[in-house]
JSON list of C-alpha atoms and ligand atoms in Angstrom, two decimals:
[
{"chain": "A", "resi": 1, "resn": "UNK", "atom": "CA", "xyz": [6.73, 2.00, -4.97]},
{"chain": "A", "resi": 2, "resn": "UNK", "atom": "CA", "xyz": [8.31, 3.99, -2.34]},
{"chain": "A", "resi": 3, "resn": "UNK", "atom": "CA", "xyz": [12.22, 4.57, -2.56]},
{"chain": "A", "resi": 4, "resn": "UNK", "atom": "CA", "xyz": [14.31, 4.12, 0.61]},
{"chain": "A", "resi": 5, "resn": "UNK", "atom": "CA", "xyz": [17.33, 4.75, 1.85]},
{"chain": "A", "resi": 6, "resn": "UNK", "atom": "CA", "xyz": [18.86, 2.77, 5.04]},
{"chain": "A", "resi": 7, "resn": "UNK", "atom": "CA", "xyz": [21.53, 4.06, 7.14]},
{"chain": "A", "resi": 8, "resn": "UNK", "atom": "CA", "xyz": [22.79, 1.43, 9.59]},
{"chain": "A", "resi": 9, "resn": "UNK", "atom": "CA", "xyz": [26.42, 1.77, 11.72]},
{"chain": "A", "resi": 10, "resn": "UNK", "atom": "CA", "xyz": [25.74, -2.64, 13.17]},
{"chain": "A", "resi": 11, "resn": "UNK", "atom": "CA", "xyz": [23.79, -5.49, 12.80]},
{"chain": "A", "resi": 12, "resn": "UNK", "atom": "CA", "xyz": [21.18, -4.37, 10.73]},
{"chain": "A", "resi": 13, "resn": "UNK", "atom": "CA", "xyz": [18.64, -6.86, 12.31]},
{"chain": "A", "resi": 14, "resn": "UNK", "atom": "CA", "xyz": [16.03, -3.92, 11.56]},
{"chain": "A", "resi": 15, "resn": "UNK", "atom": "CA", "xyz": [17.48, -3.09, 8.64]},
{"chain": "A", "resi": 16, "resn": "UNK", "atom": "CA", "xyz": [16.64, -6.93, 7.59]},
{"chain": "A", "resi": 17, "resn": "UNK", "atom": "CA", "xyz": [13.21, -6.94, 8.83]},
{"chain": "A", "resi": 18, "resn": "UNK", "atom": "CA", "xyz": [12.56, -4.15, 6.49]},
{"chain": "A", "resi": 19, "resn": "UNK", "atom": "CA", "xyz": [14.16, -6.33, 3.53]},
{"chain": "A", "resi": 20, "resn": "UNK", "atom": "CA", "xyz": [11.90, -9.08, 4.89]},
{"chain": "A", "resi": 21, "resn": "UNK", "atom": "CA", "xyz": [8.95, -6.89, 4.92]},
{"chain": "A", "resi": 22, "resn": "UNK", "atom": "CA", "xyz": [9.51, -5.86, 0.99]},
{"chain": "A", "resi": 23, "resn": "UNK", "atom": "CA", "xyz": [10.24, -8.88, 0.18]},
{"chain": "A", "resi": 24, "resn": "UNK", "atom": "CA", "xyz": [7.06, -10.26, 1.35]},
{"chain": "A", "resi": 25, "resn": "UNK", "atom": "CA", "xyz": [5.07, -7.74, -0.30]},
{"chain": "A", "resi": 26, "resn": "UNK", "atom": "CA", "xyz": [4.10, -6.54, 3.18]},
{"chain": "A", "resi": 27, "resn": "UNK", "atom": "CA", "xyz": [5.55, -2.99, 1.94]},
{"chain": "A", "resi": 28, "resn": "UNK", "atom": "CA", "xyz": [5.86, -1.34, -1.55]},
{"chain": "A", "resi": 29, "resn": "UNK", "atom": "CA", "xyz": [8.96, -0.20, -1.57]},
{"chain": "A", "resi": 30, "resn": "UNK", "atom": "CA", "xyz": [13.02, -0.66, -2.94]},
{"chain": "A", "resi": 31, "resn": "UNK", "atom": "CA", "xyz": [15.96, -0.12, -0.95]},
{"chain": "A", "resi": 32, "resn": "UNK", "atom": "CA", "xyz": [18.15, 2.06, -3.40]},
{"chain": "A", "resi": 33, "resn": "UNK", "atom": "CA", "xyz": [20.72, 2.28, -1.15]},
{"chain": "A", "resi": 34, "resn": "UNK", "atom": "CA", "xyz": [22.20, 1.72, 2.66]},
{"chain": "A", "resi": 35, "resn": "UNK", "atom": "CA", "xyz": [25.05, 3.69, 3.65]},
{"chain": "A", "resi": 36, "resn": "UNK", "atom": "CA", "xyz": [27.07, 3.52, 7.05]},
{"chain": "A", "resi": 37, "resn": "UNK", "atom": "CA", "xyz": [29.72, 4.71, 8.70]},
{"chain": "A", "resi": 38, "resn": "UNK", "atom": "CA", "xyz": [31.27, 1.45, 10.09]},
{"chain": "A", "resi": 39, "resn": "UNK", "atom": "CA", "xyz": [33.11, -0.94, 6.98]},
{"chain": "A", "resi": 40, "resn": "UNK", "atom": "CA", "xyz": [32.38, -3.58, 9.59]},
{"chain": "A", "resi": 41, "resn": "UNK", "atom": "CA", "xyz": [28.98, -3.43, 10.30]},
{"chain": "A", "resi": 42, "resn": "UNK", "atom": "CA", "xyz": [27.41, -6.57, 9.36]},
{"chain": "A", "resi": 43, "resn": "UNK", "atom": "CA", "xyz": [24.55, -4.48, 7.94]},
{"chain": "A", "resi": 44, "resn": "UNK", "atom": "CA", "xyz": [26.89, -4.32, 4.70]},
{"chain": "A", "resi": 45, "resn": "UNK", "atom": "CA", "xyz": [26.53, -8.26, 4.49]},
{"chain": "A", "resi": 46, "resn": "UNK", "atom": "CA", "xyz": [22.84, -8.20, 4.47]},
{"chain": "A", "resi": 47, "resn": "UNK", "atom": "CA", "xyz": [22.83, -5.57, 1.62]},
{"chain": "A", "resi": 48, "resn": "UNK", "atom": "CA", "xyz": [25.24, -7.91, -0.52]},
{"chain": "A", "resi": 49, "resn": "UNK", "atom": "CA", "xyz": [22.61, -10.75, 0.55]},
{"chain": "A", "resi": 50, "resn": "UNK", "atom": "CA", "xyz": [20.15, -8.62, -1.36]},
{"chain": "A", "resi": 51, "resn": "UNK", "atom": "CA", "xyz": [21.78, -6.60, -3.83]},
{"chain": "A", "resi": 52, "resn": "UNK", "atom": "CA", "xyz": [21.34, -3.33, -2.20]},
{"chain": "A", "resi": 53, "resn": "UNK", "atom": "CA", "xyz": [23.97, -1.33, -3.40]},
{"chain": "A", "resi": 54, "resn": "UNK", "atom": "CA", "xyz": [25.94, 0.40, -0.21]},
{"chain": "A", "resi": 55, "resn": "UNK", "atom": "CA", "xyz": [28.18, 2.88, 0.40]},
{"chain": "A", "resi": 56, "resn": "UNK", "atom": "CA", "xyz": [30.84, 3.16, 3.48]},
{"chain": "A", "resi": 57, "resn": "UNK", "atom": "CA", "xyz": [30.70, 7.06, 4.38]},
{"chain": "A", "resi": 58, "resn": "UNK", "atom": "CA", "xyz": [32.77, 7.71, 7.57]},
{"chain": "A", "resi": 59, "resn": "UNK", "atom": "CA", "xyz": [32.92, 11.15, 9.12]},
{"chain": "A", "resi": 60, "resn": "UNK", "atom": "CA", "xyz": [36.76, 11.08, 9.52]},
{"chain": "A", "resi": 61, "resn": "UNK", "atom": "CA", "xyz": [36.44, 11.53, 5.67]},
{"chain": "A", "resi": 62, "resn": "UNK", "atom": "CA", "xyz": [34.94, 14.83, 5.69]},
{"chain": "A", "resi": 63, "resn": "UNK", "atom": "CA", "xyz": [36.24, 18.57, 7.05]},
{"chain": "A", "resi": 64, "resn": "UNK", "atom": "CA", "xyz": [33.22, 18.72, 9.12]},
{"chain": "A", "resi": 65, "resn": "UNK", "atom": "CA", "xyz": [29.92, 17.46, 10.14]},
{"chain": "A", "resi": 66, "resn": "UNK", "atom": "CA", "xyz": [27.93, 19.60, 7.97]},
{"chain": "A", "resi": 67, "resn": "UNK", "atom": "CA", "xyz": [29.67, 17.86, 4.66]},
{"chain": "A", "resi": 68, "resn": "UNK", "atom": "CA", "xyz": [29.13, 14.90, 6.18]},
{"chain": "A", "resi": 69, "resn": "UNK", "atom": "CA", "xyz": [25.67, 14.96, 6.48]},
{"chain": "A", "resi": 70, "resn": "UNK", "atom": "CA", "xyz": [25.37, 17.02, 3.00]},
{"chain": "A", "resi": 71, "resn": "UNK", "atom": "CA", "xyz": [27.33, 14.41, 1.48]},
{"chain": "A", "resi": 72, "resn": "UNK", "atom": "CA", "xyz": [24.82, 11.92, 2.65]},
{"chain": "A", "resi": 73, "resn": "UNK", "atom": "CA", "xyz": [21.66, 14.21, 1.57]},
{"chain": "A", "resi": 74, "resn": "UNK", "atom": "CA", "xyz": [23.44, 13.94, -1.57]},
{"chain": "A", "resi": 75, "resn": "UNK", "atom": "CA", "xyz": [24.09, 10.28, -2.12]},
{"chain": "A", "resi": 76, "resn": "UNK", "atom": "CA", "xyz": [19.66, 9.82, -0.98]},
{"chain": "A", "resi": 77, "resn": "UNK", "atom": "CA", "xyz": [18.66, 12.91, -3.46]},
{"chain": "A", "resi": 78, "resn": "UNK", "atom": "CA", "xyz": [20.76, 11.61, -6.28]},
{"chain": "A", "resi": 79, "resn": "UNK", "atom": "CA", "xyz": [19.08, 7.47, -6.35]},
{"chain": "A", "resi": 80, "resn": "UNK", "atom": "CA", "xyz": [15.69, 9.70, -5.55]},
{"chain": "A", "resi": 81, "resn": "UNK", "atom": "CA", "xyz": [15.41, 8.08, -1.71]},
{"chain": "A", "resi": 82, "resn": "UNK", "atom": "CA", "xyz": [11.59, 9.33, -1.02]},
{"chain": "A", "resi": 83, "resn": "UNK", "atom": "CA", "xyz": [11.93, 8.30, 3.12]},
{"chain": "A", "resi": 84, "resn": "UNK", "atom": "CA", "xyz": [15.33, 7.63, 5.35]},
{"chain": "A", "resi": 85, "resn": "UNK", "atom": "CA", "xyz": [15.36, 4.80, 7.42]},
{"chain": "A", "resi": 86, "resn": "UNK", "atom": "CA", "xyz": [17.78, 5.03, 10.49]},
{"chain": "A", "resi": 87, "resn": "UNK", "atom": "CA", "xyz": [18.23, 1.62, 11.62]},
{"chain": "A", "resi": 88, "resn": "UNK", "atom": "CA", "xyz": [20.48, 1.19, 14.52]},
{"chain": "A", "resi": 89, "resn": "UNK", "atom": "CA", "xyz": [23.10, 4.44, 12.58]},
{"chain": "A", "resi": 90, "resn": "UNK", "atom": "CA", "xyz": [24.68, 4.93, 15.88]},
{"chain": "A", "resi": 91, "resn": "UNK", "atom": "CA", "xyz": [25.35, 9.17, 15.30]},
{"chain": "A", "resi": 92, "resn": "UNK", "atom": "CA", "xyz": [23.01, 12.40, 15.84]},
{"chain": "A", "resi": 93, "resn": "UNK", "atom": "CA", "xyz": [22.21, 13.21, 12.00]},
{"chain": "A", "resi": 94, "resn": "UNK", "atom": "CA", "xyz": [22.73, 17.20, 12.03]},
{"chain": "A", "resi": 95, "resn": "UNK", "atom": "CA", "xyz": [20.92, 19.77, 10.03]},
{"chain": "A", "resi": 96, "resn": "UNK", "atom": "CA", "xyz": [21.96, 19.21, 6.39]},
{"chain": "A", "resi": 97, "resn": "UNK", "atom": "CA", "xyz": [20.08, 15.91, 6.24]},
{"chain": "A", "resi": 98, "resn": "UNK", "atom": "CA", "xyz": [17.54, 17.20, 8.00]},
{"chain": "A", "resi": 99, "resn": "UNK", "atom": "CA", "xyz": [16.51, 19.94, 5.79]},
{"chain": "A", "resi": 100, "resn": "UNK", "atom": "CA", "xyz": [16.95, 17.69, 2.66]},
{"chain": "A", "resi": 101, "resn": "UNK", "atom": "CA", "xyz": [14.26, 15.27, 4.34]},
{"chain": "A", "resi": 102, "resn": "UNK", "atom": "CA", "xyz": [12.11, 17.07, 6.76]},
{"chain": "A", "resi": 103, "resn": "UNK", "atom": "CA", "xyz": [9.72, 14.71, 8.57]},
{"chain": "A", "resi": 104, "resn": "UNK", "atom": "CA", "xyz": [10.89, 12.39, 6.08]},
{"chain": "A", "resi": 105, "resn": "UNK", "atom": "CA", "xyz": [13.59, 10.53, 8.32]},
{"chain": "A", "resi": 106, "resn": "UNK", "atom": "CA", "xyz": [12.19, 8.28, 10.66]},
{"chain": "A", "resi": 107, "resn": "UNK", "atom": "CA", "xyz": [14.64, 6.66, 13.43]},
{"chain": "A", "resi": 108, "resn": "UNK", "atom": "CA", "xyz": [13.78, 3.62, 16.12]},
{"chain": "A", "resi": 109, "resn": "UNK", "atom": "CA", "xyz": [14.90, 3.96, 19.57]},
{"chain": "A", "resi": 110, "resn": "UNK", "atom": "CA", "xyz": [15.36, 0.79, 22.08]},
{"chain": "A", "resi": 111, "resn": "UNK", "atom": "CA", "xyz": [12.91, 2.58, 24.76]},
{"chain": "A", "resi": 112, "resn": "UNK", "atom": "CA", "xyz": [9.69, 4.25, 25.54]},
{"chain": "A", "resi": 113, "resn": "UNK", "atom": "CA", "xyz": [10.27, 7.64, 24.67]},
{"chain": "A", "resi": 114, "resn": "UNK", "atom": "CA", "xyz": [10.75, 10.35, 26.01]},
{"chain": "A", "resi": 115, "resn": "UNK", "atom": "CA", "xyz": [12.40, 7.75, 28.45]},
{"chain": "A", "resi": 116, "resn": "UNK", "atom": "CA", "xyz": [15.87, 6.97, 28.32]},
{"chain": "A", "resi": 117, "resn": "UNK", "atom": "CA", "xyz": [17.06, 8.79, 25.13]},
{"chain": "A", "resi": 118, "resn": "UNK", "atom": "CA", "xyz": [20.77, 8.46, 23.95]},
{"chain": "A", "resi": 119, "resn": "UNK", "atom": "CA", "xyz": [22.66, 5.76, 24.02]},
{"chain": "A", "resi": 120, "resn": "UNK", "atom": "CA", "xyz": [22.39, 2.15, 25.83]},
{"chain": "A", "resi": 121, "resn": "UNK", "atom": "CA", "xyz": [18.36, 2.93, 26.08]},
{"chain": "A", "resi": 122, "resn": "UNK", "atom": "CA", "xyz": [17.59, -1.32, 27.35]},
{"chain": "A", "resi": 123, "resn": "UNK", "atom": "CA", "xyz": [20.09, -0.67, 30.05]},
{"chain": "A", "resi": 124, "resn": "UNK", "atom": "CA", "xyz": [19.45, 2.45, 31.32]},
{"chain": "A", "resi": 125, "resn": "UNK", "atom": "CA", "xyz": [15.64, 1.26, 31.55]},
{"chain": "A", "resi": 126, "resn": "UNK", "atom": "CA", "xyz": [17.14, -1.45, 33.84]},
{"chain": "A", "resi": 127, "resn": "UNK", "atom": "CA", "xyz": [19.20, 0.43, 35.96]},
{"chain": "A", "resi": 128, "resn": "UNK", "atom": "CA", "xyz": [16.20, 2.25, 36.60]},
{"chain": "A", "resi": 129, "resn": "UNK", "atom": "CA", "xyz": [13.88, -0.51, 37.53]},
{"chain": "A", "resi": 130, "resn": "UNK", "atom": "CA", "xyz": [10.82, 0.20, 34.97]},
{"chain": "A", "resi": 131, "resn": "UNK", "atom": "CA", "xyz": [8.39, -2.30, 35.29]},
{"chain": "A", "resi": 132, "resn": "UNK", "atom": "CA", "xyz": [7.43, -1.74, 31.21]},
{"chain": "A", "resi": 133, "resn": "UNK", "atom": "CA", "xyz": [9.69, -0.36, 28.72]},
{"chain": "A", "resi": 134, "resn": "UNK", "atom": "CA", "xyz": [9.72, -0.88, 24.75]},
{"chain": "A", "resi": 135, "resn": "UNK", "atom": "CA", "xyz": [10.88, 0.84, 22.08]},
{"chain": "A", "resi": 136, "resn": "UNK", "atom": "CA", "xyz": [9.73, 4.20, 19.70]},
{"chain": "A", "resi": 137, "resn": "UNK", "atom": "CA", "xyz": [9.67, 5.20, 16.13]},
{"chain": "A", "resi": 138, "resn": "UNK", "atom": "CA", "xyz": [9.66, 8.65, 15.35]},
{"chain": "A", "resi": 139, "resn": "UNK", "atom": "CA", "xyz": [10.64, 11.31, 12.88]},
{"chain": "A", "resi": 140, "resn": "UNK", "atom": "CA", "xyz": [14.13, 12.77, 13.37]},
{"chain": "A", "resi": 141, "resn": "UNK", "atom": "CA", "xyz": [14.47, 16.59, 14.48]},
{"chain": "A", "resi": 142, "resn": "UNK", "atom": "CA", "xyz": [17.52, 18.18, 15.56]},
{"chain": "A", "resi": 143, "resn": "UNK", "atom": "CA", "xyz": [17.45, 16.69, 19.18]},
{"chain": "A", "resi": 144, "resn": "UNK", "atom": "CA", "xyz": [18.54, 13.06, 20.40]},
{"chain": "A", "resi": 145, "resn": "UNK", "atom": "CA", "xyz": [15.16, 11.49, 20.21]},
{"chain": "A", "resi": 146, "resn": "UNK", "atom": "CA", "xyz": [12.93, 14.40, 20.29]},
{"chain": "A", "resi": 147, "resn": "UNK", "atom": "CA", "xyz": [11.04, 13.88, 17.17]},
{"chain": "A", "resi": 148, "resn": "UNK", "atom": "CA", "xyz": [7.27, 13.52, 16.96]},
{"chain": "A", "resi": 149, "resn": "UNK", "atom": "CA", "xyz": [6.79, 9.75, 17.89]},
{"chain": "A", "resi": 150, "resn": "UNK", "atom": "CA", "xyz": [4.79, 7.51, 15.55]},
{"chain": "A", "resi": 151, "resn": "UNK", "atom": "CA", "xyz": [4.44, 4.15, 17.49]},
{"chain": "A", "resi": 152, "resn": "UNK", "atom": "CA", "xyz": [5.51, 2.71, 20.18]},
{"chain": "A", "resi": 153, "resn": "UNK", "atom": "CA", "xyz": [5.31, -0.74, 21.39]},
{"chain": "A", "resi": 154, "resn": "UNK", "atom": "CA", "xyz": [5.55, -1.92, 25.30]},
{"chain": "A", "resi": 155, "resn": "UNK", "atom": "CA", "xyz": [6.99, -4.91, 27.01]},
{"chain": "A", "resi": 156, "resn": "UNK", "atom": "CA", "xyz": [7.37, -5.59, 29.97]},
{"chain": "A", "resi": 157, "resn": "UNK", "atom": "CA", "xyz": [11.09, -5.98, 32.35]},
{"chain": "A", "resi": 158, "resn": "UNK", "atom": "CA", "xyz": [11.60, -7.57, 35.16]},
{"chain": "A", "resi": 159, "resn": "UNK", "atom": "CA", "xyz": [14.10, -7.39, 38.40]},
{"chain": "A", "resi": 160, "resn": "UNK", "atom": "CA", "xyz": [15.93, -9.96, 36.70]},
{"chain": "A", "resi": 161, "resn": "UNK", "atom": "CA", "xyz": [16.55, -8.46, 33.24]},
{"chain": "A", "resi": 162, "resn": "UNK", "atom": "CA", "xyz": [19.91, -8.26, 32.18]},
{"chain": "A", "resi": 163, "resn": "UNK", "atom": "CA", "xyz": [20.30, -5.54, 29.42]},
{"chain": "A", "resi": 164, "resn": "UNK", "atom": "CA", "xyz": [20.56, -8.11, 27.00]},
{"chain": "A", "resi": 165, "resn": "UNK", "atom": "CA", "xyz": [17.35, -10.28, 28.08]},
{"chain": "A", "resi": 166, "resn": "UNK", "atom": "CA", "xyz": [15.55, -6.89, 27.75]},
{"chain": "A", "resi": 167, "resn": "UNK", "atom": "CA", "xyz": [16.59, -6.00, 24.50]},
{"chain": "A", "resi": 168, "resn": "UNK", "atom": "CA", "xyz": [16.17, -8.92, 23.38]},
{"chain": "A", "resi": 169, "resn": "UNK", "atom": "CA", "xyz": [12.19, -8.32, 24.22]},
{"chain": "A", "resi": 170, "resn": "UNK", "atom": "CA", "xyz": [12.38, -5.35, 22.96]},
{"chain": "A", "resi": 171, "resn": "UNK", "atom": "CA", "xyz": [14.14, -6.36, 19.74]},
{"chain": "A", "resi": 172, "resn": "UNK", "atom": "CA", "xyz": [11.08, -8.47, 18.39]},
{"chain": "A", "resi": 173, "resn": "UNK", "atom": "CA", "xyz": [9.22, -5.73, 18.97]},
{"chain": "A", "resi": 174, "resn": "UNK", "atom": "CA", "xyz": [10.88, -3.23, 17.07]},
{"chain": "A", "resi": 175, "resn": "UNK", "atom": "CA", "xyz": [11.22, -5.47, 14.19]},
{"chain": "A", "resi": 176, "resn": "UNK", "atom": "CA", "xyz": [6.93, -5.37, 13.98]},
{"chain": "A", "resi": 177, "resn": "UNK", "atom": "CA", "xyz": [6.77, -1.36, 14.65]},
{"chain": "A", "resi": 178, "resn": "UNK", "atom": "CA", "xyz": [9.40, -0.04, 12.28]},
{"chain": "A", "resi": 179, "resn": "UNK", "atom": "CA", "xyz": [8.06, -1.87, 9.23]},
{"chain": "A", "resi": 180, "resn": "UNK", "atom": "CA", "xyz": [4.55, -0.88, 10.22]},
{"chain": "A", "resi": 181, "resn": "UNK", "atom": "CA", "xyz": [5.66, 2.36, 10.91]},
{"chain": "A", "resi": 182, "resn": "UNK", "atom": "CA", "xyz": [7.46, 3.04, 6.79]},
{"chain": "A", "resi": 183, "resn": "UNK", "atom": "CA", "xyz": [3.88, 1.20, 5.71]},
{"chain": "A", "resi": 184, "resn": "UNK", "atom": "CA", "xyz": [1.69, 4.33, 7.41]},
{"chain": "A", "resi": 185, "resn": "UNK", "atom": "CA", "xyz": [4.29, 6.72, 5.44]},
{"chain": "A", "resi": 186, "resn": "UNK", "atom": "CA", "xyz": [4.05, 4.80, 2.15]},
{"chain": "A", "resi": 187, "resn": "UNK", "atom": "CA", "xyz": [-0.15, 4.27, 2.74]},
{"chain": "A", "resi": 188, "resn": "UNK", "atom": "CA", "xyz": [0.08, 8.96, 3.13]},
{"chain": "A", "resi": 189, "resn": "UNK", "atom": "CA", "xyz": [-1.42, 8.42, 6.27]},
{"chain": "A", "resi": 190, "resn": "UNK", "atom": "CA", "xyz": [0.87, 9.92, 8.50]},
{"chain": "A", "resi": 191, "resn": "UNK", "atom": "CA", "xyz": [0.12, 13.81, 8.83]},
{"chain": "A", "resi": 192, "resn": "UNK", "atom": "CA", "xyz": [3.20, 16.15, 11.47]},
{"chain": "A", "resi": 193, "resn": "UNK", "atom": "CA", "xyz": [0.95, 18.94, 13.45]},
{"chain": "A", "resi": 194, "resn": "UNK", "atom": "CA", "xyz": [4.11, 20.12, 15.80]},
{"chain": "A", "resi": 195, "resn": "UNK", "atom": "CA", "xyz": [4.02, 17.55, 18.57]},
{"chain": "A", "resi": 196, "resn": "UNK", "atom": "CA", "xyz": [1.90, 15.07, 17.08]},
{"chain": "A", "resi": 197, "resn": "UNK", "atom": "CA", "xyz": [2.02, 12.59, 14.71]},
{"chain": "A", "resi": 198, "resn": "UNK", "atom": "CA", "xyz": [-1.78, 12.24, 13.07]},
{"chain": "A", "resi": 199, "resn": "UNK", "atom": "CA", "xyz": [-2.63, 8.63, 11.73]},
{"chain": "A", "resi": 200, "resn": "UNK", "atom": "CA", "xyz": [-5.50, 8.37, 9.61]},
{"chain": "A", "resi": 201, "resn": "UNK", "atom": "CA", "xyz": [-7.81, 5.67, 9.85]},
{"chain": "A", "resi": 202, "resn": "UNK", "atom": "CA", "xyz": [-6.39, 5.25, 13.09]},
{"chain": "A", "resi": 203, "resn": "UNK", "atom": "CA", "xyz": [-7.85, 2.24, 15.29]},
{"chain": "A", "resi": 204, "resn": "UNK", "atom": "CA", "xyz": [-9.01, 2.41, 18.77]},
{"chain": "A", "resi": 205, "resn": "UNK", "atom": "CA", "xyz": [-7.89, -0.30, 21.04]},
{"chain": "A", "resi": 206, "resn": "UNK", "atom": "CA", "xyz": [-8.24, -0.85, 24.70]},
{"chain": "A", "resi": 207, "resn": "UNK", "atom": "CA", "xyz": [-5.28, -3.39, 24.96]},
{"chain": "A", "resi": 208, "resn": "UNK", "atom": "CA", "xyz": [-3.12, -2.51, 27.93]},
{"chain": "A", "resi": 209, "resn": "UNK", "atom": "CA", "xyz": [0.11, -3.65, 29.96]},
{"chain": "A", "resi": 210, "resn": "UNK", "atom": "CA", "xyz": [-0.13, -4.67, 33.83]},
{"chain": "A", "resi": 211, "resn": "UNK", "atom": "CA", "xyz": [3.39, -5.49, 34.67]},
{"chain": "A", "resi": 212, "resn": "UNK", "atom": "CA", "xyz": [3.16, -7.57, 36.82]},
{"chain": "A", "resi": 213, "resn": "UNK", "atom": "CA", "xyz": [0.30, -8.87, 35.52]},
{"chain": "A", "resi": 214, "resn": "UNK", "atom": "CA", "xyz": [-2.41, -8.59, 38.61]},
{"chain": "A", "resi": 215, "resn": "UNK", "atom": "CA", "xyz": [-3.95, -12.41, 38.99]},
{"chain": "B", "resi": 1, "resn": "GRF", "atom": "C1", "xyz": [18.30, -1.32, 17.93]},
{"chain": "B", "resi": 1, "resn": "GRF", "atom": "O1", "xyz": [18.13, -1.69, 19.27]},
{"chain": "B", "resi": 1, "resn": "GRF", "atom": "C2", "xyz": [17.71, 0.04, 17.68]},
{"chain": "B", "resi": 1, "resn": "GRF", "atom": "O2", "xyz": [16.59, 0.30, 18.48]},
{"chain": "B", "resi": 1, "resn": "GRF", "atom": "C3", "xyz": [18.84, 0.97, 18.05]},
{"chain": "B", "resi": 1, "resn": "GRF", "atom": "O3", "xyz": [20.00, 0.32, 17.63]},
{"chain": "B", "resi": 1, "resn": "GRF", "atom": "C4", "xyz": [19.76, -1.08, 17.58]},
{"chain": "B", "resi": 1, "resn": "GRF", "atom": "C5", "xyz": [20.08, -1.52, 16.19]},
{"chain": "B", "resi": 1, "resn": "GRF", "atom": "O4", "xyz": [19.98, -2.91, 16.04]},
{"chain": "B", "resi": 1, "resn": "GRF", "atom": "N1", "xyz": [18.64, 2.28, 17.45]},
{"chain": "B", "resi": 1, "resn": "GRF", "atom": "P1", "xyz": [20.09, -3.53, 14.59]},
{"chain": "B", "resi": 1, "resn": "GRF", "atom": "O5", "xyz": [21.42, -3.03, 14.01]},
{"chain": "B", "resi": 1, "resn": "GRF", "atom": "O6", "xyz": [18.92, -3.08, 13.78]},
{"chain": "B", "resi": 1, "resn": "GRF", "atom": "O7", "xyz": [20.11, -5.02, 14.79]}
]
C-alpha cells in the first residue's frame, strides 16, 4: 500500500477522484494526509468526508518560501508520504520539497503540455483557437510545468468553447489520467531518463484525434 500525500489550494474534484479510485480498490494506496494553503478550499470538506486528516499551511505563516516548502517536506516525511499528489495546489512548489521527493511529486495541468503552462491553461487554449487541447500529468521540477510528462489525454475545443465548457471536457479527463497516472507509480513502472518518462509494459495504440472530425 502506497502512502500519499495530497496538496490541494480548491475544489479538490481530483483530489476526490483519487479517494474514489482507493476506495474502489482501483489503487493501493492511503491518503495520510492533504494539506493546503487556502482554509476555504472545499478540498478540506472532502478530507473530513473521508477521514483524511488535513492540515491548513499558508505561506504568510512562514519567514520565507524555503520554510514553507521545508515545513511541508516535513509534515509528508514525518506520516511516511511515499508519492505527492498536487491536485489543483495553485503555487510553484520550490526546491525544499523538491529535493525531499525527487521525481516523486507528480502535478496535473488543465492543457497539453508544453502548451499553455501557468495559470488559466482552458482559457488561454481558447484564446488561442486550438482545435485539440487536454490536460498533462507530470513529475514536478523546478519550472512551471516543465517536468517530464507521464500522460496526457486530448479533447477536442471548438470556436464556441467558453473556458468553462472546455474545462469542463477537460475535467473528466483529468479525473481518468491522474489516477492512472499514481497506479503506473504504485505498479514501479514508471522509470525518469532526463526528458522522458519510460512506462513499462507500455501499450501501443493507434487511436487518434481529427478535430474536426473529417466525414
Ligand atoms: C484542475 O483543472 C487542474 O488541472 C488544475 O487545477 C484544477 C483543480 O481542480 N491544476 P480540482 O480542485 O481538482 O477540482
Amino acid at each position: 500500500m502506497t502512502k500519499l500525500g495530497v496538496l490541494a489550494s480548491g475544489r479538490g474534484s481530483n483530489f476526490q477522484s483519487i479517494i474514489d479510485s482507493i476506495k474502489s480498490g482501483y489503487l493501493d494506496a492511503r491518503v495520510e494526509i492533504l494539506i493546503t494553503d487556502n482554509p476555504d478550499a472545499y478540498a478540506i470538506e472532502r478530507a473530513k468526508n473521508n477521514g483524511i486528516p488535513f492540515l491548513i499551511m499558508k505561506p504568510g505563516d512562514y519567514p520565507d518560501k524555503d520554510v514553507y516548502y521545508s515545513a511541508i517536506a516535513g509534515a509528508l516525511k514525518e506520516r511516511g508520504v511515499e508519492l505527492v499528489i498536487l491536485a489543483g495546489f495553485m503555487r510553484v512548489v520550490k526546491k525544499p520539497l523538491i529535493d525531499a521527493y525527487p521525481m516523486r511529486i507528480m502535478n496535473i495541468h488543465p492543457a497539453l503540455l508544453p502548451s499553455f503552462p501557468g495559470l488559466h491553461g482552458q482559457k488561454q487554449a481558447v484564446d488561442y483557437g486550438v482545435k485539440i487541447s487536454g490536460c498533462t500529468v507530470h513529475f514536478v521540477d523546478e519550472g512551471v510545468d516543465t517536468g517530464p510528462i507521464i500522460i496526457q489525454a486530448a479533447v477536442p475545443a471548438y470556436h464556441d468553447d467558453t473556458e468553462e465548457s472546455l474545462a469542463e471536457r477537460i475535467l473528466k479527463e483529468e479525473h481518468r489520467i491522474f489516477p492512472y497516472a499514481i497506479k503506473l507509480f504504485i505498479q514501479g513502472r514508471l522509470r525518469v531518463e532526463g526528458r522522458k518518462v519510460i512506462i513499462s509494459g507500455q501499450k501501443k495504440a493507434d487511436s487518434i484525434l481529427i478535430n474536426p472530425p473529417i466525414l
